[in-house]
Coordinates of N, CA and C and ligand atoms in Angstrom, one line a residue:
M1 N 0.8 -1.2 0.0 CA 0.0 0.0 0.0 C 0.9 1.3 0.0
A2 N 0.5 2.2 -0.8 CA 1.3 3.5 -0.8 C 1.2 4.2 0.5
D3 N 2.1 5.1 0.7 CA 2.1 5.9 1.9 C 1.0 7.0 1.8
I4 N 0.2 7.1 2.9 CA -0.8 8.1 3.0 C -0.2 9.4 3.6
L5 N 0.5 9.2 4.7 CA 1.3 10.4 5.3 C 2.8 10.1 5.0
Y6 N 3.5 11.2 4.6 CA 4.9 11.1 4.5 C 5.5 12.4 4.9
T7 N 6.8 12.4 5.2 CA 7.5 13.6 5.6 C 8.6 14.0 4.6
Y8 N 8.8 15.3 4.5 CA 9.8 15.8 3.6 C 10.3 17.1 4.2
K9 N 11.6 17.2 4.5 CA 12.1 18.5 5.0 C 11.4 19.0 6.2
N10 N 11.1 18.2 7.2 CA 10.4 18.6 8.4 C 9.0 19.1 8.2
N11 N 8.4 18.7 7.1 CA 6.9 18.9 6.9 C 6.2 17.6 6.8
V12 N 5.0 17.5 7.2 CA 4.2 16.3 7.0 C 3.1 16.5 6.0
Y13 N 3.0 15.6 5.1 CA 2.1 15.7 3.9 C 1.1 14.5 3.9
V14 N 0.0 14.8 3.3 CA -1.1 13.8 3.1 C -1.1 13.5 1.6
N15 N -1.0 12.2 1.2 CA -1.0 11.8 -0.2 C -2.4 11.1 -0.3
L16 N -3.4 12.0 -0.7 CA -4.8 11.6 -0.6 C -5.3 10.8 -1.8
T17 N -4.8 11.1 -3.0 CA -5.4 10.5 -4.2 C -4.4 10.6 -5.3
N18 N -4.5 9.7 -6.3 CA -3.7 9.8 -7.5 C -4.5 10.4 -8.7
K19 N -5.7 10.8 -8.4 CA -6.5 11.5 -9.5 C -6.0 12.9 -9.7
C20 N -6.0 13.3 -10.9 CA -5.7 14.7 -11.2 C -6.3 15.1 -12.5
D21 N -6.7 16.4 -12.6 CA -7.4 16.9 -13.9 C -6.4 17.7 -14.7
C22 N -5.1 17.6 -14.4 CA -4.1 18.2 -15.2 C -3.1 17.1 -15.6
R23 N -2.2 17.5 -16.6 CA -1.1 16.7 -17.0 C 0.2 17.6 -17.1
C24 N 0.6 18.2 -16.0 CA 1.6 19.2 -16.1 C 2.9 18.6 -16.7
T25 N 3.6 19.3 -17.5 CA 4.8 18.8 -18.1 C 5.9 18.6 -17.1
F26 N 5.9 19.3 -16.0 CA 6.9 19.2 -15.0 C 6.6 18.3 -13.8
C27 N 5.4 17.6 -13.9 CA 4.9 16.8 -12.8 C 5.9 15.8 -12.3
I28 N 6.2 15.9 -11.0 CA 7.2 15.0 -10.4 C 6.9 13.5 -10.6
R29 N 5.5 13.2 -10.8 CA 5.1 11.8 -10.9 C 5.7 11.1 -12.1
S30 N 6.1 11.9 -13.1 CA 6.6 11.3 -14.3 C 8.1 11.0 -14.1
H31 N 8.7 11.4 -13.0 CA 10.2 11.2 -12.9 C 10.5 10.3 -11.8
Q32 N 9.7 10.2 -10.7 CA 10.1 9.3 -9.6 C 8.8 8.8 -8.9
D33 N 8.9 7.8 -8.1 CA 7.7 7.2 -7.5 C 7.5 7.6 -6.1
S34 N 8.5 8.3 -5.5 CA 8.3 8.7 -4.1 C 9.0 10.0 -3.8
V35 N 8.7 10.6 -2.7 CA 9.2 11.8 -2.2 C 9.5 11.7 -0.7
G36 N 10.6 12.3 -0.2 CA 10.9 12.3 1.2 C 11.0 10.9 1.7
D37 N 10.4 10.6 2.8 CA 10.6 9.3 3.5 C 9.6 8.3 3.0
S38 N 8.8 8.6 1.9 CA 7.8 7.6 1.4 C 8.5 6.5 0.6
D39 N 7.8 5.3 0.6 CA 8.3 4.2 -0.3 C 7.8 4.4 -1.7
T40 N 6.5 4.6 -1.8 CA 5.8 4.9 -3.1 C 4.6 5.8 -2.8
L41 N 4.3 6.7 -3.7 CA 3.1 7.6 -3.5 C 2.0 7.1 -4.5
W42 N 2.3 6.0 -5.2 CA 1.2 5.5 -6.1 C 0.3 4.6 -5.3
H43 N -0.9 4.9 -5.2 CA -1.9 4.1 -4.5 C -2.4 3.0 -5.5
K44 N -2.5 1.8 -4.9 CA -3.2 0.7 -5.8 C -4.7 1.1 -5.9
K45 N -5.2 1.7 -4.8 CA -6.5 2.2 -4.7 C -6.5 3.4 -3.7
D46 N -7.1 4.5 -4.1 CA -7.1 5.7 -3.2 C -7.6 5.3 -1.8
P47 N -7.0 5.9 -0.8 CA -7.4 5.5 0.6 C -8.8 6.0 0.9
T48 N -9.4 5.3 1.8 CA -10.7 5.7 2.3 C -10.5 6.7 3.4
L49 N -11.6 7.4 3.9 CA -11.5 8.3 5.0 C -11.0 7.5 6.2
E50 N -11.5 6.3 6.5 CA -11.0 5.6 7.6 C -9.5 5.3 7.6
E51 N -9.0 5.0 6.4 CA -7.6 4.7 6.2 C -6.8 6.0 6.5
V52 N -7.3 7.1 6.0 CA -6.5 8.4 6.2 C -6.5 8.7 7.7
I53 N -7.6 8.5 8.4 CA -7.7 8.8 9.8 C -6.8 7.8 10.6
A54 N -6.8 6.6 10.2 CA -5.9 5.6 10.9 C -4.4 6.0 10.7
A55 N -4.1 6.5 9.5 CA -2.7 6.9 9.2 C -2.3 8.1 10.1
M56 N -3.3 9.0 10.3 CA -3.1 10.2 11.2 C -2.9 9.7 12.6
D57 N -3.7 8.8 13.1 CA -3.6 8.3 14.4 C -2.3 7.5 14.7
D58 N -1.7 7.0 13.6 CA -0.5 6.3 13.8 C 0.7 7.2 13.7
F59 N 0.5 8.4 13.4 CA 1.6 9.4 13.2 C 1.8 10.2 14.4
D60 N 3.1 10.5 14.7 CA 3.4 11.4 15.9 C 3.6 12.8 15.3
F61 N 2.6 13.7 15.6 CA 2.7 15.1 15.1 C 3.6 16.0 15.9
E62 N 4.2 15.5 16.9 CA 5.1 16.3 17.8 C 6.1 16.9 16.9
G63 N 6.3 18.2 17.0 CA 7.3 18.9 16.2 C 6.8 19.4 14.9
Y64 N 5.6 19.0 14.5 CA 5.1 19.5 13.2 C 4.0 20.5 13.5
D65 N 4.0 21.6 12.8 CA 2.8 22.5 13.1 C 1.9 22.7 11.9
E66 N 2.2 22.0 10.8 CA 1.3 22.2 9.6 C 1.2 20.8 8.9
L67 N 0.0 20.5 8.5 CA -0.3 19.3 7.8 C -0.7 19.8 6.4
I68 N 0.1 19.2 5.4 CA -0.1 19.8 4.0 C -0.6 18.7 3.1
Y69 N -1.8 19.0 2.5 CA -2.3 18.0 1.6 C -1.7 18.2 0.2
C70 N -0.8 17.3 -0.1 CA 0.0 17.4 -1.4 C 0.6 16.1 -1.6
G71 N 0.2 15.4 -2.7 CA 0.8 14.1 -2.9 C 0.9 13.8 -4.4
Y72 N 0.7 12.6 -4.8 CA 0.8 12.2 -6.2 C -0.6 12.3 -6.9
G73 N -1.2 13.5 -6.8 CA -2.5 13.8 -7.4 C -3.0 15.1 -6.9
E74 N -4.2 15.5 -7.3 CA -4.7 16.8 -6.9 C -5.7 16.5 -5.7
P75 N -5.3 17.0 -4.5 CA -6.1 16.7 -3.3 C -7.5 17.0 -3.4
T76 N -7.9 18.1 -4.1 CA -9.3 18.4 -4.1 C -10.2 17.4 -5.0
C77 N -9.5 16.5 -5.7 CA -10.2 15.5 -6.4 C -10.8 14.5 -5.4
A78 N -10.3 14.5 -4.2 CA -10.9 13.7 -3.1 C -11.5 14.6 -2.0
L79 N -12.3 15.6 -2.4 CA -12.7 16.7 -1.6 C -13.4 16.2 -0.3
D80 N -14.3 15.3 -0.3 CA -15.0 14.9 0.9 C -14.0 14.3 1.9
I81 N -13.1 13.5 1.5 CA -12.1 12.9 2.4 C -11.1 14.0 2.9
L82 N -10.8 14.9 2.0 CA -9.9 16.0 2.4 C -10.6 16.8 3.5
T83 N -11.8 17.3 3.3 CA -12.4 18.2 4.3 C -12.6 17.4 5.7
K84 N -13.1 16.2 5.5 CA -13.4 15.4 6.8 C -12.1 15.1 7.5
S85 N -11.1 14.7 6.8 CA -9.9 14.3 7.5 C -9.2 15.5 8.1
A86 N -9.2 16.6 7.3 CA -8.6 17.9 7.8 C -9.3 18.4 9.1
R87 N -10.6 18.3 9.1 CA -11.3 18.7 10.3 C -10.9 17.8 11.5
Y88 N -10.8 16.5 11.2 CA -10.4 15.6 12.3 C -9.0 15.9 12.8
A89 N -8.1 16.2 11.9 CA -6.7 16.5 12.3 C -6.6 17.8 13.1
K90 N -7.4 18.8 12.7 CA -7.4 20.1 13.4 C -8.0 19.9 14.8
E91 N -9.1 19.2 14.8 CA -9.7 19.0 16.2 C -8.9 18.1 17.1
K92 N -8.4 17.0 16.6 CA -7.7 16.1 17.5 C -6.3 16.5 17.7
Y93 N -5.6 17.0 16.7 CA -4.1 17.2 16.9 C -3.8 18.7 16.9
G94 N -4.8 19.6 16.7 CA -4.6 21.1 16.8 C -3.6 21.6 15.8
I95 N -3.6 21.0 14.6 CA -2.6 21.3 13.6 C -3.2 22.2 12.5
R96 N -2.4 23.1 12.0 CA -2.8 23.9 10.9 C -2.9 23.0 9.6
V97 N -3.8 23.4 8.7 CA -4.0 22.6 7.5 C -3.7 23.5 6.3
R98 N -2.9 23.0 5.4 CA -2.7 23.7 4.1 C -3.0 22.7 3.0
I99 N -3.6 23.3 1.9 CA -3.7 22.4 0.7 C -2.8 23.0 -0.4
N100 N -2.1 22.2 -1.1 CA -1.4 22.6 -2.3 C -2.3 22.1 -3.5
T101 N -2.8 23.0 -4.3 CA -3.8 22.7 -5.2 C -3.6 23.3 -6.6
N102 N -4.2 22.7 -7.6 CA -4.1 23.4 -8.9 C -5.2 24.4 -9.1
G103 N -6.1 24.6 -8.1 CA -7.1 25.6 -8.1 C -8.2 25.4 -9.1
L104 N -8.4 24.2 -9.6 CA -9.4 23.9 -10.6 C -10.6 23.2 -10.0
A105 N -10.7 23.1 -8.7 CA -11.8 22.3 -8.1 C -13.2 22.8 -8.4
N106 N -13.4 24.1 -8.6 CA -14.7 24.6 -8.9 C -15.1 24.1 -10.3
L107 N -14.1 24.0 -11.2 CA -14.4 23.5 -12.6 C -14.7 22.0 -12.5
Y108 N -13.9 21.3 -11.7 CA -14.0 19.9 -11.6 C -15.3 19.4 -11.1
Y109 N -15.8 20.2 -10.1 CA -17.1 19.8 -9.5 C -18.3 20.6 -10.1
G110 N -18.0 21.6 -10.9 CA -19.1 22.4 -11.5 C -19.9 23.1 -10.5
R111 N -19.3 23.5 -9.4 CA -19.9 24.3 -8.3 C -18.8 24.9 -7.5
D112 N -19.3 25.8 -6.6 CA -18.3 26.5 -5.7 C -18.0 25.7 -4.5
I113 N -16.8 25.2 -4.4 CA -16.5 24.3 -3.3 C -15.8 25.1 -2.1
I114 N -15.5 26.3 -2.3 CA -14.7 27.1 -1.3 C -15.4 27.1 0.0
P115 N -16.7 27.3 0.1 CA -17.3 27.3 1.4 C -17.1 26.0 2.2
E116 N -16.8 24.9 1.5 CA -16.5 23.7 2.2 C -15.1 23.7 2.8
L117 N -14.3 24.6 2.4 CA -12.9 24.7 2.9 C -12.9 25.6 4.1
E118 N -13.9 26.5 4.2 CA -13.9 27.5 5.3 C -14.0 26.8 6.7
G119 N -13.1 27.3 7.6 CA -13.1 26.7 8.9 C -12.3 25.4 9.0
V120 N -11.8 24.9 7.9 CA -11.1 23.6 7.8 C -9.7 23.8 7.3
V121 N -9.6 24.7 6.3 CA -8.3 24.9 5.7 C -7.8 26.3 6.1
D122 N -6.5 26.3 6.6 CA -6.0 27.6 7.0 C -5.2 28.3 5.9
S123 N -4.7 27.5 5.0 CA -3.9 28.1 4.0 C -4.0 27.3 2.6
V124 N -4.0 28.1 1.5 CA -4.1 27.4 0.2 C -3.0 27.9 -0.6
S125 N -2.3 27.0 -1.2 CA -1.2 27.3 -2.1 C -1.6 26.9 -3.5
I126 N -1.7 27.8 -4.4 CA -2.3 27.5 -5.7 C -1.2 27.6 -6.8
S127 N -1.2 26.6 -7.6 CA -0.1 26.6 -8.7 C -0.6 27.5 -9.8
L128 N 0.1 28.6 -9.9 CA -0.1 29.6 -11.0 C 0.5 29.1 -12.2
N129 N 1.7 28.6 -12.1 CA 2.5 27.9 -13.2 C 2.9 28.8 -14.3
A130 N 2.1 29.8 -14.7 CA 2.5 30.6 -15.8 C 1.7 31.9 -15.7
P131 N 2.3 33.0 -16.4 CA 1.6 34.3 -16.2 C 0.5 34.6 -17.2
D132 N 0.3 33.7 -18.2 CA -0.8 33.9 -19.1 C -1.5 32.6 -19.6
R133 N -2.6 32.8 -20.2 CA -3.4 31.6 -20.5 C -2.7 30.6 -21.4
E134 N -2.1 31.2 -22.4 CA -1.4 30.3 -23.4 C -0.3 29.4 -22.8
E135 N 0.5 30.1 -22.1 CA 1.6 29.3 -21.4 C 1.1 28.4 -20.4
Y136 N 0.1 28.8 -19.7 CA -0.6 28.0 -18.6 C -1.1 26.7 -19.3
M137 N -1.8 26.8 -20.4 CA -2.4 25.6 -21.0 C -1.3 24.7 -21.6
R138 N -0.2 25.3 -22.0 CA 0.9 24.5 -22.5 C 1.6 23.7 -21.4
V139 N 1.8 24.3 -20.3 CA 2.6 23.6 -19.3 C 1.7 22.7 -18.4
T140 N 0.4 23.1 -18.2 CA -0.4 22.4 -17.2 C -1.3 21.4 -17.9
R141 N -1.6 21.5 -19.1 CA -2.5 20.6 -19.9 C -3.7 20.1 -19.1
P142 N -4.5 21.1 -18.7 CA -5.7 20.7 -17.9 C -6.8 20.2 -18.7
Q143 N -7.8 19.6 -18.1 CA -9.0 19.0 -18.7 C -9.9 20.1 -19.2
F144 N -9.8 21.3 -18.7 CA -10.8 22.4 -19.0 C -10.2 23.5 -19.8
E145 N -11.0 23.9 -20.8 CA -10.6 25.0 -21.7 C -10.4 26.3 -21.0
D146 N -11.3 26.5 -20.0 CA -11.2 27.8 -19.3 C -10.5 27.7 -18.0
A147 N -9.5 26.8 -18.0 CA -8.8 26.5 -16.7 C -8.1 27.7 -16.1
F148 N -7.4 28.5 -17.0 CA -6.6 29.6 -16.5 C -7.5 30.6 -15.7
D149 N -8.6 31.0 -16.4 CA -9.5 32.0 -15.7 C -10.2 31.3 -14.5
G150 N -10.5 30.0 -14.6 CA -11.2 29.4 -13.5 C -10.2 29.3 -12.3
M151 N -8.9 29.1 -12.5 CA -8.0 29.0 -11.5 C -7.8 30.4 -10.8
L152 N -7.8 31.5 -11.6 CA -7.7 32.8 -11.1 C -8.9 33.2 -10.3
D153 N -10.1 32.8 -10.8 CA -11.3 33.1 -10.0 C -11.3 32.4 -8.7
F154 N -10.8 31.1 -8.7 CA -10.7 30.3 -7.5 C -9.8 31.0 -6.5
A155 N -8.7 31.5 -7.0 CA -7.7 32.2 -6.1 C -8.3 33.5 -5.5
A156 N -9.1 34.2 -6.3 CA -9.7 35.5 -5.8 C -10.7 35.2 -4.8
E157 N -11.4 34.1 -4.9 CA -12.4 33.8 -3.9 C -11.8 33.3 -2.6
C158 N -10.7 32.5 -2.8 CA -9.9 32.0 -1.6 C -9.4 33.2 -0.8
R159 N -8.9 34.2 -1.5 CA -8.4 35.4 -0.9 C -9.5 36.1 0.0
E160 N -10.7 36.0 -0.4 CA -11.8 36.7 0.3 C -12.2 35.8 1.5
K161 N -12.2 34.5 1.3 CA -12.9 33.6 2.3 C -12.0 32.8 3.2
L162 N -10.7 32.7 2.9 CA -9.8 31.8 3.7 C -8.7 32.6 4.3
P163 N -8.1 32.2 5.4 CA -7.1 33.0 6.1 C -5.9 33.3 5.3
E164 N -5.4 32.4 4.4 CA -4.2 32.7 3.7 C -4.2 32.0 2.3
V165 N -3.8 32.7 1.3 CA -3.7 32.1 0.0 C -2.4 32.6 -0.7
K166 N -1.8 31.7 -1.4 CA -0.5 32.1 -2.1 C -0.5 31.4 -3.5
F167 N 0.1 32.1 -4.4 CA 0.4 31.4 -5.7 C 1.8 30.8 -5.7
T168 N 2.0 29.8 -6.5 CA 3.4 29.3 -6.6 C 3.7 29.2 -8.1
V169 N 5.0 29.4 -8.4 CA 5.5 29.0 -9.7 C 6.8 28.3 -9.4
V170 N 7.3 27.5 -10.4 CA 8.6 26.8 -10.2 C 9.7 27.6 -10.9
D171 N 10.9 27.5 -10.3 CA 12.0 28.4 -10.7 C 12.6 27.9 -12.1
V172 N 12.0 27.0 -12.8 CA 12.5 26.7 -14.1 C 11.9 27.6 -15.2
L173 N 10.9 28.5 -14.7 CA 10.3 29.4 -15.7 C 11.4 30.5 -16.1
P174 N 11.3 31.0 -17.3 CA 12.2 32.1 -17.6 C 12.0 33.3 -16.7
E175 N 13.1 34.0 -16.5 CA 13.0 35.2 -15.6 C 11.8 36.1 -15.9
E176 N 11.6 36.3 -17.2 CA 10.5 37.3 -17.6 C 9.1 36.7 -17.2
D177 N 9.0 35.4 -17.3 CA 7.7 34.8 -16.9 C 7.5 34.9 -15.3
I178 N 8.6 34.8 -14.6 CA 8.5 34.9 -13.2 C 8.1 36.3 -12.8
E179 N 8.7 37.3 -13.5 CA 8.4 38.7 -13.3 C 6.9 39.0 -13.6
A180 N 6.5 38.4 -14.7 CA 5.1 38.6 -15.2 C 4.1 37.9 -14.2
S181 N 4.5 36.8 -13.7 CA 3.7 36.1 -12.7 C 3.6 36.9 -11.4
Q182 N 4.7 37.5 -11.0 CA 4.7 38.4 -9.8 C 3.8 39.6 -10.0
K183 N 3.8 40.1 -11.2 CA 2.9 41.3 -11.5 C 1.5 40.9 -11.4
L184 N 1.1 39.7 -12.0 CA -0.2 39.2 -12.0 C -0.7 39.0 -10.5
A185 N 0.2 38.3 -9.7 CA -0.1 38.1 -8.3 C -0.3 39.4 -7.6
D186 N 0.6 40.4 -7.8 CA 0.4 41.7 -7.2 C -0.9 42.3 -7.5
T187 N -1.3 42.2 -8.8 CA -2.6 42.8 -9.2 C -3.7 42.2 -8.4
M188 N -3.6 40.9 -8.1 CA -4.7 40.3 -7.4 C -4.6 40.3 -5.9
G189 N -3.5 41.0 -5.4 CA -3.3 41.1 -4.0 C -3.0 39.8 -3.3
I190 N -2.3 38.9 -4.1 CA -2.0 37.5 -3.6 C -0.5 37.4 -3.6
G191 N 0.1 36.8 -2.6 CA 1.6 36.6 -2.6 C 2.0 35.5 -3.6
L192 N 3.2 35.6 -4.0 CA 3.8 34.6 -5.0 C 5.0 33.9 -4.3
R193 N 5.0 32.6 -4.3 CA 6.2 31.9 -3.9 C 6.9 31.2 -5.1
V194 N 8.1 31.5 -5.3 CA 8.9 30.8 -6.4 C 9.5 29.5 -5.8
R195 N 9.0 28.4 -6.2 CA 9.4 27.1 -5.6 C 10.6 26.6 -6.4
H196 N 11.5 26.0 -5.6 CA 12.7 25.4 -6.3 C 12.2 24.0 -6.9
Y197 N 12.5 23.8 -8.2 CA 12.1 22.6 -8.9 C 13.2 21.6 -8.6
A198 N 12.8 20.6 -7.8 CA 13.8 19.6 -7.4 C 13.8 18.5 -8.4
Ligands
SF4_201 S1 -1.6 19.4 -10.9 FE1 0.0 18.5 -9.6 S2 -0.3 16.3 -9.6 FE2 -1.6 17.1 -11.3 S3 -0.3 16.9 -13.1 FE3 0.1 18.9 -12.2 S4 1.9 18.8 -10.9 FE4 1.1 16.7 -11.3

C-alpha cells in the first residue's frame, strides 16, 4: 500500500489521491515514484477516510505545526475525504492545515467548493504555473478549456474567504515569466512563492 502520510524536509504531507485533472509537463510523478521518506506515492486504490484517519492516528505530530495536503495527485479530487480528515486533524491534533492545489476544483465539480474549505483549511497554495493563458495551457495541460480563468477566479475567492492564499511558480520558468507572474499576483493582492524545482 502506498504511503498516505509522508514527511519531507520537516513537513508532514497527506497523499490523498492519484487522481488529477491536469497533466503538467513538470509533474514529479513522471520522474520518480516517491518523495521524502515515502516508499511509493502511487496508490493501488485511493485511501478511504477511515484509512486516512488511521494513518493520522499512527503518526506522531510532535514537532510538526502544519499538515499539508499534497501528494501524487490533486487533493481536491478527493474533496470529501480532504475536508473530513482535515477537520479531524485540526480538532484532534490542533494542527494547521494547508492544501497545495491546482485551483481547478470549482471547474472539476461544476460548483463553488470554497465554502466547504472554510473553517477547515488555514492556507491554500495555488499553482499559478504561468503568467498567461497560453503558457498555462501549454505547461499544465488541464482538462478544462477555461482552466486559467477558472484558477484565477478560485484564487480570488480564496483570498476573500480563507485566512491565507498564495500562488506558486517553479523556478524553471524564464525570468521574464517569473516577473510577469509576480505582477499578476500583485494585481490580485496575492503573494507569490517561487518554488525550487527539485
Ligand atoms: S496538478 Fe500536480 S499532480 Fe496534477 S499533473 Fe500537475 S503537478 Fe502533477
